[in-house]
Structure formats: C-alpha cells, structure tokens
XYZ file of C-alpha atoms in Angstrom:
669
model
C -54.336 18.313 7.864
C -51.848 19.507 10.366
C -53.047 19.328 14.006
C -54.979 22.453 14.902
C -55.136 23.780 11.367
C -58.909 23.994 11.412
C -59.455 25.066 14.989
C -60.500 28.650 16.089
C -57.373 30.629 17.016
C -58.506 31.184 20.727
C -59.053 27.481 21.169
C -55.844 26.589 19.522
C -54.064 29.069 21.820
C -55.437 27.291 24.829
C -54.318 23.961 23.532
C -50.901 25.267 22.871
C -50.639 26.637 26.379
C -51.685 23.338 27.890
C -49.194 21.526 25.702
C -46.472 23.776 27.030
C -47.332 23.104 30.668
C -47.297 19.298 29.927
C -43.875 19.355 28.142
C -41.576 17.388 30.331
C -38.435 19.298 29.351
C -40.005 22.640 30.143
C -41.411 21.271 33.475
C -38.082 20.065 34.519
C -36.322 23.379 33.629
C -38.898 25.323 35.705
C -38.407 23.003 38.717
C -34.671 23.358 38.498
C -34.976 27.163 38.388
C -37.259 27.280 41.490
C -34.892 25.092 43.447
C -31.883 27.196 42.514
C -33.628 30.418 43.343
C -34.480 29.155 46.938
C -30.883 28.151 47.481
C -29.145 31.017 45.921
C -28.952 33.143 49.033
C -26.935 30.592 50.966
C -24.543 29.124 48.364
C -20.957 30.034 47.627
C -19.524 31.922 44.794
C -18.354 28.708 43.105
C -21.897 27.327 43.171
C -23.303 30.565 41.772
C -20.851 30.165 38.811
C -22.026 26.639 38.352
C -25.575 27.828 38.102
C -24.687 30.544 35.588
C -22.905 27.848 33.575
C -25.803 25.440 33.662
C -28.624 27.925 33.025
C -28.044 28.351 29.304
C -28.435 24.519 28.900
C -31.815 24.610 30.432
C -32.866 27.301 28.028
C -31.617 25.217 25.181
C -33.865 22.378 26.356
C -36.785 24.821 26.477
C -36.142 26.082 22.975
C -35.754 22.541 21.537
C -38.988 21.376 23.190
C -40.844 24.260 21.657
C -39.229 23.568 18.243
C -40.346 19.919 18.440
C -44.020 21.056 19.228
C -44.267 23.832 16.668
C -42.220 22.634 13.716
C -43.483 19.143 13.636
C -46.855 20.371 12.753
C -45.634 21.063 9.333
C -46.009 18.111 6.866
C -42.821 16.728 5.148
C -43.801 18.056 1.698
C -44.047 21.582 3.104
C -40.574 21.293 4.648
C -39.284 20.115 1.309
C -40.791 23.246 -0.406
C -39.329 25.538 2.280
C -35.821 24.137 1.968
C -35.816 23.825 -1.842
C -37.222 27.270 -2.611
C -35.809 29.400 0.219
C -32.534 27.902 1.258
C -29.212 28.091 -0.580
C -27.561 24.675 -0.708
C -24.339 26.100 0.902
C -26.439 27.186 3.910
C -27.591 23.613 4.766
C -24.691 23.260 7.195
C -25.531 26.463 8.980
C -29.242 25.474 9.310
C -28.305 22.045 10.589
C -26.108 23.638 13.241
C -28.993 25.759 14.588
C -30.718 22.922 16.491
C -31.272 19.260 16.567
C -34.601 19.475 14.930
C -33.188 21.097 11.761
C -30.391 18.681 11.647
C -32.738 15.712 11.754
C -35.145 17.247 9.373
C -32.496 17.671 6.738
C -31.534 13.996 7.102
C -35.211 13.157 6.663
C -35.169 15.106 3.491
C -32.061 13.379 2.162
C -30.156 16.622 2.048
C -26.339 16.345 1.920
C -24.807 18.911 4.231
C -21.866 19.570 1.962
C -20.711 22.939 0.818
C -20.190 22.964 -2.936
C -17.858 25.782 -4.047
C -17.084 24.478 -7.446
C -17.290 27.044 -10.284
C -19.770 25.064 -12.329
C -22.151 24.782 -9.454
C -21.938 28.470 -8.428
C -22.290 29.629 -12.072
C -25.463 27.446 -12.419
C -26.832 28.911 -9.177
C -26.275 32.454 -10.400
C -27.862 31.751 -13.734
C -30.938 30.293 -12.105
C -31.332 33.260 -9.846
C -30.710 31.237 -6.664
C -27.231 32.631 -5.875
C -27.573 34.684 -2.612
C -25.212 37.384 -1.444
C -23.599 36.236 1.846
C -22.947 39.138 4.272
C -19.782 39.901 6.072
C -21.498 38.416 9.156
C -21.817 35.067 7.296
C -18.117 35.031 6.339
C -17.132 36.004 9.909
C -19.372 33.194 11.256
C -17.709 30.609 8.894
C -14.156 31.797 9.837
C -14.994 31.575 13.515
C -16.892 28.201 13.321
C -14.943 26.080 10.972
C -11.293 25.057 10.745
C -9.459 26.013 7.547
C -6.130 24.704 6.242
C -3.778 27.577 5.475
C -2.965 28.622 1.946
C -4.510 26.816 -0.992
C -4.257 23.365 -2.458
C -5.427 22.647 -5.928
C -5.307 19.720 -8.330
C -3.854 19.808 -11.854
C -2.534 17.497 -14.424
C -3.847 14.665 -16.564
C -5.053 11.281 -15.430
C -2.523 8.643 -16.288
C 0.309 11.217 -16.757
C 0.410 13.207 -13.553
C 0.932 11.127 -10.404
C -2.231 10.537 -8.529
C -0.852 11.999 -5.240
C -0.147 15.326 -7.071
C -3.660 15.558 -8.449
C -5.552 14.682 -5.278
C -6.585 17.189 -2.575
C -6.993 16.200 1.051
C -10.420 14.644 1.200
C -12.987 16.929 2.862
C -10.297 19.722 3.495
C -11.200 23.362 2.974
C -8.410 25.802 2.613
C -8.352 29.558 3.334
C -7.988 30.052 -0.420
C -11.379 28.291 -1.181
C -13.322 30.805 0.991
C -11.301 33.738 -0.396
C -12.123 32.819 -3.964
C -15.749 32.512 -2.982
C -15.628 36.068 -1.711
C -13.990 37.133 -5.036
C -16.713 35.455 -6.936
C -19.401 37.060 -4.806
C -17.960 40.425 -5.663
C -17.816 42.065 -2.171
C -14.792 44.305 -1.864
C -15.461 44.852 1.854
C -15.272 41.062 2.535
C -12.284 40.658 0.283
C -10.353 43.400 2.140
C -11.233 41.860 5.400
C -9.954 38.497 4.387
C -6.730 39.825 2.810
C -5.916 42.697 5.016
C -7.115 41.714 8.410
C -7.121 37.835 8.300
C -3.860 37.809 6.162
C -5.286 35.426 3.586
C -3.438 35.305 0.337
C -4.885 35.032 -3.220
C -3.832 31.932 -5.104
C -3.345 30.819 -8.701
C -7.126 30.183 -9.106
C -8.167 33.581 -7.799
C -7.797 35.189 -11.355
C -10.406 32.804 -12.820
C -12.787 33.298 -9.901
C -12.433 37.145 -10.228
C -13.417 36.886 -13.883
C -16.319 34.557 -13.082
C -17.597 36.996 -10.548
C -17.365 39.930 -13.014
C -16.862 42.655 -10.449
C -14.531 45.384 -11.857
C -14.048 46.770 -8.415
C -12.677 43.470 -7.037
C -10.498 43.087 -10.260
C -9.041 46.592 -9.791
C -8.415 45.880 -6.028
C -6.533 42.619 -6.834
C -4.550 44.172 -9.629
C -3.490 47.249 -7.793
C -2.437 45.169 -4.754
C -0.440 42.823 -7.066
C -2.736 39.838 -6.440
C -3.454 38.872 -9.995
C -1.348 36.611 -12.096
C 0.222 34.894 -9.006
C 2.150 31.765 -9.822
C 4.606 30.211 -7.492
C 4.421 33.112 -5.170
C 5.424 35.522 -7.909
C 3.415 37.798 -10.190
C 3.442 36.644 -13.852
C 1.542 38.694 -16.356
C 1.041 35.581 -18.567
C -1.155 34.000 -15.981
C -3.705 36.783 -15.884
C -5.201 35.099 -18.911
C -7.406 33.205 -16.540
C -9.284 36.505 -15.809
C -10.434 36.606 -19.450
C -11.432 32.890 -19.360
C -13.478 33.330 -16.239
C -15.189 36.498 -17.388
C -16.175 34.814 -20.739
C -17.657 31.798 -18.760
C -19.647 34.085 -16.555
C -20.812 36.334 -19.450
C -19.288 39.489 -18.027
C -18.422 41.522 -21.075
C -17.550 44.666 -19.131
C -15.062 42.720 -17.026
C -13.583 41.242 -20.157
C -13.240 44.712 -21.719
C -11.534 45.914 -18.576
C -9.036 43.126 -18.660
C -8.184 43.819 -22.297
C -7.876 47.559 -21.723
C -4.980 47.098 -19.343
C -1.369 47.950 -20.358
C -0.387 45.434 -21.524
C -3.745 43.722 -22.052
C -4.560 40.586 -20.162
C -3.756 37.728 -22.491
C -6.462 35.277 -23.760
C -6.516 31.961 -25.430
C -8.677 29.341 -26.955
C -10.331 28.495 -23.635
C -11.764 32.068 -23.559
C -13.904 31.411 -26.583
C -14.661 27.964 -25.333
C -15.973 29.279 -22.091
C -18.144 31.909 -23.791
C -19.726 29.123 -25.892
C -20.197 26.897 -22.867
C -21.968 29.577 -21.080
C -24.221 30.454 -24.005
C -22.886 34.006 -24.165
C -23.070 34.902 -27.956
C -22.509 38.600 -27.276
C -19.283 37.749 -25.521
C -18.158 35.461 -28.329
C -18.921 38.030 -30.975
C -16.792 40.586 -29.107
C -13.888 38.154 -28.672
C -13.809 37.423 -32.495
C -14.314 41.030 -33.416
C -11.039 42.107 -32.019
C -7.834 42.733 -33.868
C -6.378 40.169 -33.939
C -9.386 38.065 -32.842
C -9.270 35.818 -29.754
C -8.314 32.369 -30.921
C -10.780 29.454 -30.955
C -10.689 25.798 -31.647
C -12.939 22.700 -31.876
C -13.745 22.864 -28.249
C -15.797 25.985 -28.856
C -18.277 24.110 -31.013
C -18.184 20.982 -28.745
C -19.154 23.057 -25.721
C -21.808 24.924 -27.526
C -23.335 21.679 -28.611
C -23.124 20.312 -25.038
C -25.053 23.263 -23.814
C -27.626 23.086 -26.577
C -26.642 26.586 -27.802
C -27.660 26.280 -31.440
C -27.535 29.937 -32.068
C -23.827 29.931 -31.047
C -23.035 26.916 -33.292
C -24.759 28.548 -36.272
C -22.869 31.821 -35.814
C -19.531 30.138 -35.229
C -19.825 28.026 -38.394
C -20.987 30.987 -40.500
C -17.782 32.872 -39.929
C -14.889 33.085 -42.542
C -13.147 30.815 -41.893
C -15.655 28.855 -39.871
C -14.887 27.715 -36.334
C -13.420 24.245 -36.453
C -15.282 21.229 -35.171
C -14.876 17.451 -34.863
C -16.734 14.307 -33.686
C -17.146 15.723 -30.197
C -19.808 18.230 -31.215
C -22.155 15.434 -32.155
C -21.156 13.273 -29.122
C -21.873 16.255 -26.767
C -25.196 17.003 -28.234
C -26.251 13.371 -28.051
C -25.118 13.137 -24.369
C -27.454 15.909 -23.422
C -30.299 14.827 -25.577
C -30.192 17.914 -27.934
C -31.681 16.176 -30.907
C -32.398 19.468 -32.669
C -28.658 20.392 -32.461
C -27.596 16.940 -33.565
C -29.890 17.121 -36.623
C -28.563 20.522 -37.621
C -24.965 19.320 -37.124
C -25.563 16.463 -39.648
C -27.685 18.494 -42.086
C -25.267 21.236 -42.836
C -22.971 20.928 -45.842
C -20.544 19.396 -45.151
C -21.979 17.728 -42.142
C -20.279 17.647 -38.782
C -18.375 14.353 -38.496
C -19.498 11.773 -35.974
C -18.317 8.424 -34.625
C -19.020 5.703 -32.046
C -19.061 8.263 -29.291
C -22.334 9.679 -30.499
C -24.245 6.508 -29.804
C -22.278 5.823 -26.609
C -23.165 9.237 -25.134
C -26.895 8.850 -26.242
C -27.014 5.593 -24.422
C -25.319 7.041 -21.403
C -27.836 9.882 -21.176
C -30.808 7.602 -21.684
C -31.804 9.306 -24.953
C -33.335 6.492 -26.932
C -34.891 8.927 -29.503
C -31.473 10.265 -30.295
C -30.178 6.752 -30.798
C -32.978 5.722 -33.064
C -32.514 8.827 -35.177
C -28.777 8.413 -35.401
C -29.090 4.804 -36.512
C -31.881 5.587 -38.988
C -29.824 7.828 -41.169
C -28.671 6.706 -44.676
C -25.280 6.213 -43.368
C -26.030 5.096 -39.761
C -23.945 6.568 -37.020
C -21.363 3.909 -36.080
C -21.485 2.175 -32.811
C -19.408 -0.310 -30.720
C -19.483 -2.380 -27.539
C -19.177 0.670 -25.424
C -22.681 1.695 -26.356
C -24.207 -1.376 -24.608
C -21.714 -0.930 -21.760
C -22.977 2.703 -21.114
C -26.580 1.570 -21.238
C -25.891 -1.143 -18.661
C -23.857 1.250 -16.430
C -26.944 3.585 -16.139
C -29.422 0.793 -15.747
C -31.066 1.605 -19.189
C -32.831 -1.684 -19.763
C -35.130 -0.386 -22.584
C -32.104 1.014 -24.454
C -30.044 -2.170 -23.957
C -32.744 -4.329 -25.237
C -33.332 -2.097 -28.248
C -29.628 -2.105 -29.035
C -29.526 -5.915 -28.983
C -32.734 -6.333 -31.088
C -31.295 -4.467 -34.127
C -30.153 -6.281 -37.160
C -27.268 -6.706 -36.795
C -27.347 -6.158 -33.011
C -25.088 -3.651 -31.370
C -21.972 -5.553 -30.208
C -21.269 -6.077 -26.539
C -18.452 -7.571 -24.429
C -17.613 -8.205 -20.834
C -17.829 -4.521 -20.009
C -21.595 -4.752 -20.194
C -21.693 -7.141 -17.338
C -19.001 -5.223 -15.376
C -20.830 -1.934 -15.730
C -24.130 -3.576 -14.702
C -22.480 -4.983 -11.554
C -20.807 -1.635 -10.841
C -24.161 0.156 -10.863
C -25.957 -2.503 -8.885
C -28.267 -3.443 -11.761
C -28.994 -7.099 -11.062
C -31.924 -7.352 -13.541
C -29.791 -6.084 -16.375
C -27.047 -8.558 -15.429
C -29.490 -11.397 -15.411
C -30.971 -10.419 -18.712
C -27.644 -10.025 -20.382
C -26.567 -13.524 -19.293
C -29.831 -15.052 -20.267
C -29.397 -14.058 -23.967
C -28.358 -16.648 -26.476
C -25.509 -16.493 -26.592
C -24.996 -14.847 -23.219
C -23.175 -11.661 -22.746
C -19.548 -12.525 -21.805
C -18.173 -11.691 -18.317
C -14.951 -11.865 -16.497
C -13.483 -11.276 -13.010
C -14.076 -7.569 -13.120
C -17.757 -8.281 -12.699
C -17.148 -9.698 -9.246
C -14.694 -7.042 -8.464
C -17.199 -4.170 -9.119
C -19.928 -6.022 -7.282
C -17.672 -6.199 -4.222
C -16.546 -2.632 -4.546
C -20.119 -1.328 -4.627
C -21.259 -3.558 -1.775
C -23.667 -5.451 -3.922
C -23.725 -8.842 -2.162
C -26.811 -9.948 -4.139
C -25.024 -9.520 -7.378
C -21.951 -11.245 -6.185
C -23.924 -14.269 -4.776
C -25.928 -14.634 -7.989
C -22.773 -14.286 -10.230
C -20.965 -17.011 -8.341
C -24.059 -19.187 -8.234
C -24.263 -19.479 -11.962
C -23.013 -22.580 -13.779
C -20.184 -21.886 -14.479
C -19.716 -19.227 -11.917
C -18.403 -15.858 -12.895
C -14.579 -15.867 -12.292
C -13.010 -13.929 -9.522
C -9.533 -13.222 -8.174
C -7.772 -11.483 -5.201
C -8.824 -8.040 -6.376
C -12.452 -8.941 -5.260
C -11.289 -9.129 -1.640
C -9.208 -5.924 -2.071
C -12.282 -3.856 -2.927
C -14.537 -5.459 -0.441
C -11.965 -4.593 2.251
C -11.496 -1.023 0.917
C -15.217 -0.426 0.987
C -15.682 -1.838 4.424
C -17.948 -4.473 3.152
C -17.252 -7.159 5.807
C -20.147 -9.322 4.853
C -18.977 -9.633 1.204
C -15.481 -10.506 2.357
C -16.825 -13.143 4.638
C -18.880 -14.559 1.932
C -16.002 -14.584 -0.495
C -13.718 -16.262 1.827
C -16.331 -18.735 2.979
C -16.662 -20.300 -0.428
C -15.101 -23.569 -1.489
C -12.530 -22.842 -2.555
C -12.303 -19.401 -0.958
C -11.790 -16.194 -3.098
C -8.004 -15.657 -2.989
C -6.581 -12.679 -1.175
C -3.196 -11.072 -0.595
C -1.627 -8.235 1.418
C -3.570 -5.723 -0.534
C -6.737 -6.817 1.369
C -5.198 -5.592 4.638
C -3.884 -2.288 3.436
C -7.088 -1.585 1.593
C -9.027 -2.150 4.844
C -6.524 0.177 6.607
C -6.846 2.863 3.870
C -10.600 2.879 4.342
C -10.321 3.036 8.082
C -12.205 -0.280 8.494
C -10.650 -1.673 11.645
C -13.323 -4.342 11.977
C -12.535 -5.741 8.570
C -8.719 -5.561 9.288
C -9.201 -7.432 12.607
C -11.308 -10.152 10.901
C -8.823 -10.568 8.117
C -5.976 -11.021 10.558
C -7.978 -13.344 12.755
C -8.351 -15.984 10.122
C -6.392 -19.116 9.985
C -4.029 -18.437 8.229
C -4.357 -14.730 8.718
C -4.462 -12.447 5.629
C -0.891 -11.320 4.897
C 0.175 -7.694 5.522
C 3.254 -5.550 4.953
C 4.337 -1.862 5.248
C 1.441 -0.655 3.056
C -1.051 -1.294 5.800
C 0.635 1.208 8.134
C 1.293 3.832 5.542
C -2.072 3.797 4.153
C -3.640 4.058 7.630
C -1.359 6.976 8.324
C -2.223 8.563 5.007
C -5.932 8.742 5.823
C -5.439 9.690 9.475
C -6.796 6.413 10.875
C -4.816 6.476 14.008
C -6.887 3.652 15.667
C -5.956 1.452 12.821
C -2.289 2.310 12.975
C -2.200 1.739 16.728
C -3.931 -1.571 16.495
C -1.638 -2.766 13.704
C 1.411 -1.888 15.680
C 0.095 -3.580 18.821
C -0.073 -6.990 17.331
C 2.427 -9.676 17.990
C 4.519 -9.393 15.823
C 3.584 -5.835 14.867
C 2.653 -4.856 11.404
C 5.820 -3.683 9.696
C 6.320 -0.021 8.686
C 8.944 2.139 7.045
C 9.646 5.720 6.010
C 6.483 5.913 3.917
C 4.306 5.792 7.046
C 5.801 9.200 8.170
C 5.801 10.604 4.639
C 2.103 9.704 4.014
C 1.024 11.125 7.455
C 2.860 14.355 6.585
C 1.326 14.549 3.180
C -2.199 14.605 4.419
C -1.397 16.793 7.525
C -2.011 14.157 10.027
C 0.201 15.449 12.841
C -1.177 13.038 15.497
C -0.462 9.980 13.398
C 3.185 11.333 12.850
C 3.602 11.996 16.547
C 2.421 8.484 17.333
C 4.834 6.978 14.767
C 7.804 8.792 15.997
C 6.918 8.347 19.661
C 7.212 4.577 19.534
C 10.321 2.578 20.766
C 11.993 2.303 18.310
C 10.421 5.143 16.326
C 9.119 4.734 12.909
C 11.844 5.689 10.528
C 11.530 8.884 8.413
C 13.600 10.686 5.678
C 13.460 13.983 3.929
C 10.249 13.020 2.039
C 8.425 13.823 5.268
C 9.386 17.565 5.100
C 9.037 17.551 1.370
C 5.395 16.680 1.359
C 4.606 18.801 4.363
C 6.001 21.849 2.472
C 4.242 20.854 -0.778
C 0.870 20.503 0.894
C 1.291 23.636 3.173
C 1.298 21.871 6.489
C 3.357 24.396 8.455
C 2.686 23.019 11.966
C 3.654 19.572 10.961
C 6.785 20.775 9.269
C 7.653 22.881 12.315
C 7.148 19.882 14.551
C 9.230 17.541 12.432
C 12.189 20.008 12.338
C 12.008 20.647 16.111
C 12.635 16.985 16.949
C 16.009 15.838 18.420
C 17.435 14.939 15.995
C 15.346 16.899 13.502
C 13.751 15.231 10.499
C 16.096 15.332 7.495
C 15.153 17.797 4.797
C 16.350 19.488 1.677
C 15.838 23.209 2.591
C 16.104 24.148 -1.146
C 13.673 21.468 -2.278
C 11.141 22.322 0.366
C 11.216 25.985 -0.429
C 10.931 25.285 -4.096
C 7.786 23.099 -3.601
C 6.210 25.700 -1.319
C 6.792 28.343 -3.889
C 5.467 26.258 -6.693
C 2.179 25.700 -4.789
C 1.840 29.225 -3.448
C 2.346 28.512 0.276
C 3.734 31.810 1.368
C 3.579 30.904 4.995
C 5.925 27.967 4.396
C 8.263 30.069 2.407
C 8.481 32.782 5.143
C 9.175 30.029 7.873
C 11.842 28.369 5.857
C 13.637 31.775 5.138
C 13.652 32.376 9.028
C 15.521 29.173 9.698
C 19.254 29.340 10.333
C 19.842 25.644 9.824
C 21.399 25.303 6.356
C 21.601 21.401 6.467
C 20.592 19.608 3.387
C 19.942 15.883 3.407
C 21.024 13.648 0.539
C 18.055 12.068 -1.225
C 18.103 8.401 -2.060
C 15.150 7.015 -3.892
C 13.955 3.453 -3.266
C 13.578 1.195 -6.254
C 12.044 -1.733 -4.401
C 9.700 -3.132 -7.074
C 8.276 -5.764 -4.697
C 7.204 -3.270 -2.116
C 3.695 -1.915 -1.277
C 4.795 1.424 -2.750
C 4.409 0.397 -6.380
C 1.277 0.948 -8.319
C -1.287 -1.753 -8.058
C -4.921 -2.455 -8.783
C -6.156 -0.798 -5.621
C -5.653 2.420 -7.489
C -2.956 4.256 -5.569
C 0.547 5.429 -6.466
C 3.733 6.122 -4.653
C 5.549 9.419 -4.685
C-alpha cells in the first residue's frame, strides 16, 4: 500500500506539512528568499535584475521537490495504467518536458519518446478510439519548441532499383510538411489556415493522401480552392489528386470519396483505392467503388490485403462478383502471417481454391502460428515449404516451431540462413540446438557478421569456440565498428589469427559516430587502414568530432569532394564550414549545391554560394531538383540570383574508391 493510504486525512495532512518543512530544496529556497529580502533595500539595479532572474529557478526547485514527494506515492503499475489509458503516444515528449520526474518515470516505464506520424499508426489510433484532437495551442507549442526543417522530404522508389540515398530521409528529421500533413489528417481548418497562411508552410505531394485519410470535406475544399491539391514538382497536376481517393478509401470516408468523385473533372482513382478499402475493412466503401460506371479498378492486392486484415466478409464479397476479384498466392501467405486460420481455410475450401506456395508456411513460422502450419501441412496436398520456413522461425526465436519443422517426415529443409537469422536475433539457444542436430545445420561467415552487428558477443564467442569454428571475414569487423561494439572488435582482433579488417572498419566507425572505436582501430600496430570514406561518412552523419579528430592525425585522414557533398546532403552546415575552413580547404564540386537543393537545405546552399570563390553549381540542375521535390523556398531563392554561371559536371568512375557500393550497405550518388 502507498504511504499514507490508510491514514486519517487530518493526520496525513500533518505528516505532509512536516515533510514539506523538512524538504532540503524547499528549506534552501526559503532561506535564499529571506536573505534577498533583507538585502534588497541596499543593492543596485543590476543585483535586483540578478534576483529576478534567479527567482524562477528556486520556484522550479520547489515544484520539483513537491513532485518527488507526491508523485512517488503512486506505485509503478498505477503509473503504467495512467500513461497507457490517458496519454496519447505522441504526447510522451510533451509530458517528459514538463519536469524531471515525468521524464524519469517514462524511462522507468520503457516508453520511447518518439512522435510517430506514420499513416498506419494514426489510422490504427483513430480506429481504436485513442486518437485525440490536438488544439491550436498544441500546434503553436510544437512550432515554438521544436526545430523543423523547411519544406518536405519524402522517400520513394524500390529497394535494389532506386539508389539508397534517394530513398532515405535524414534520420530523426521532422519537416514542416510532416506537421502540416498531421493537421490535415486531424481535420482542423483553423490550424491548417494558420500553418499555410500565417506560417507560410506549403502543402506537399503527400498532402492529398493525408487529406483523404482525414476525411474532412472542409479541409479538402480549402486545399482544392487554394490550389493545394495535386501538387507535384511545385506544379498542380490533376492526375495526382488520385491519392485523395486512395486515402479516403483507407480511412473509410465514403462522403469524402463521393466529394472527390463529384468534382469536374472527377478526382482519378486506381487499383490502390480498392486495395486501401479492403485493407481498412471498409466493405461499404469497396461496394461503392465497384458500383460506379465504370467501376474503380482492382487487382490481386485487394484480396491480399483483405486476407492480411482478416476481413473474411470482404474476401467473400470480392470473390462473389462477376467477374471475381483476382487473387494469387499472397492471399494465403498474408492470412498465415497474421494467424487468420479461418480465412486460410476458406481460401483453400472454395472452388477453385486460392493458390498457395512456400510463402504460406514461411509467414506462419514468422508469425509464430504453429496451428496454421500444422493445418497447412496436414492437407491432402500439403502446402509446400522450403528452407526459408526454418530461417523465419529461427529469426523470431520460435524454438517450438523450429523443432516441429525438423521432426516432420521428411523434415523441413534448412540451410545456413537458419543459423544466420538466429545470430541476428540474438537467439543463442536456437543456434546451439541447430548445430547440435545430426547432421548439424550448416553455417557460414554471415553468422559471425550478424552476431557482431547485433552486439551479441556471447554468440560470437560461442560460434568461434566450436570445432571447427564458424568462419568469419573482414565484414565481421565492419559491422562491429558500425554498431560501436568495441568489445566485439577487440575480441575479434585479439584472436589467433585475428579476424581480418580493412578500410571499411574505419569508415563504418565514423559513420556510426563511434570515435572511441575509430581511435582504438587506428592505435593498433599496424593501424586499421582508412581512406576518404572515413571523412565523408563522418560528415554525412554530422559527426563533427570524428571528422576533426580524423583530420588532426599525422598524417591526416584523406578526404575529397564527397566529404562536402555528403555534409550538404544531410544539412550539416557546421561540418561543411569546418571542411572548407581548413588550410587547404576540403575540395568541393557542384554536387554540394545539387544535394543541398535536392534536400531543401536553403541556409547551406546560401552559404556555399556566398563563399569566395562560390561553390560551383548548375543553376538549372539545382532548380530542377528543387522543383521535383517540392522545395518552393529553394526555387524562389534560385530565381532571385543574378549569377548565371553553370559548372560543367564530370562524374568520377573510380571503381576502387570508397564511393562504390560495398557490404556496409551504403551507396554513392
């Protein structure tokens, strides 16, 4: 029971009063105030100002002392209940900033003070009834308290096709467009007008989808009338208003969807509109979409997402149409991933049955759904499986499932990926069991790589202690360095023979900002090799301390134009200033201005062009990139410049440089 919980109120009040008198912070504050009052008649104006400045801090000490006394009476489980049931996840940051006690309490509860503004998260909150309506005051507080990058930066493309640097946002960065889209989703026209008309923030290519997700016709009308829907590359394109329909379908906002289609010309729609309606479980929306003339198009993703959400009613209706909605193996795989056995049974019982393949067993193992696996394999024509099924079970630490898979006749196949995934997840017991089988599960150097990357020293030691030891290569040191796992790196290099390393170890340490790792690597005899990649990866992540140290060595770590370009890409102006302020300065070329314009870093672009001589650029190229990514502030500034110079671009083809793609997972631009 909490202290004082069973005491009479009068007695408890006396105890509380005594506690207040005994609190050291409160006693110190009162003493300071008395001394200041006695001296106030004889002190100068400057001293009076000092008192006025110091007084609020004494009050803060008073309040925090009372918080410590009162709030600590609540047991941890009650704090957990208060936070879980009454606090919106996106308000954790605001609560933590209120006082030290709240900040520490959230850490005790294991809460991550991260604002999640992703559409899936906000839609789930709204569906669960936990989506609050933030006031104008909240938005004003956020704008006054936090720093936002101008414009909007978004990721697009396909992994393996689109270069990594085009798909990746600045880590932890929040742009003006993020908050504007949140206001659009919330549906407050007052807040939206304030952001657009008073703050001067501009809608962006994702605003259309957020407006549809929010479902406010008033917001949609405002954006449409002000020319802020269908924006692409800084220009209005009617084709891109299709995201309004897709967003409205995802949110289940039938009236908003009808409004969009009633415009002249109607807002376009496409297969994703039906897919989103199915994913959200909105059968009424899907019926409306397909009842139009011509109907909204659909494809196999409609059934796949309905199965993933367990929306059997949508699946039945979609397949009852003439012609039925198409489907493929992903419907069964998605049902298995989420453990929707009833959906999977229906999919396989209809005539003809929905096709399935190895992905059904893979996803069931990944989700930990043993009953789904057993049913799938018990059918007259068992669902096929492959080695990926065991790998998925190992990755998630599903020992029961993995054992069941290997006890079948014949057993589910496995390969080195099973050991690799176990090491990646830190599942030592699974790794030991897999290697104890007869014959043992195979492994290769990626097992050590993933153990090092995850910081799992126990796994790495065990793997290397086996007879024969698990193989390793230089990539083990690369990922240990990138993760800042110095003890793993020391262990790897302390073996006989030591684990090999190369220049990637240094630039991975620099990329992760792990100066202690980099210092240790360079202090060895012989030192770990390094090249230009160390500097430009430090600059890319804004690790100025790493960059300064690397250049202070004798001889200094080499650098080239990529150092300035990567600093500009991520908006790290201080790193760029340092690089150019050296004697001789770090070289740069027009890629510095190019990436600054692409990412919307106006202050950095201004500074680069203000130097003597200015950083080379292609005016046309920079403007084109700013336009493509919707950075109106960059376009306006470029148009105001009188300098018409245009640098000639020469691309490097040095295949042996640190710019090339390598196993550390980074790409050049």
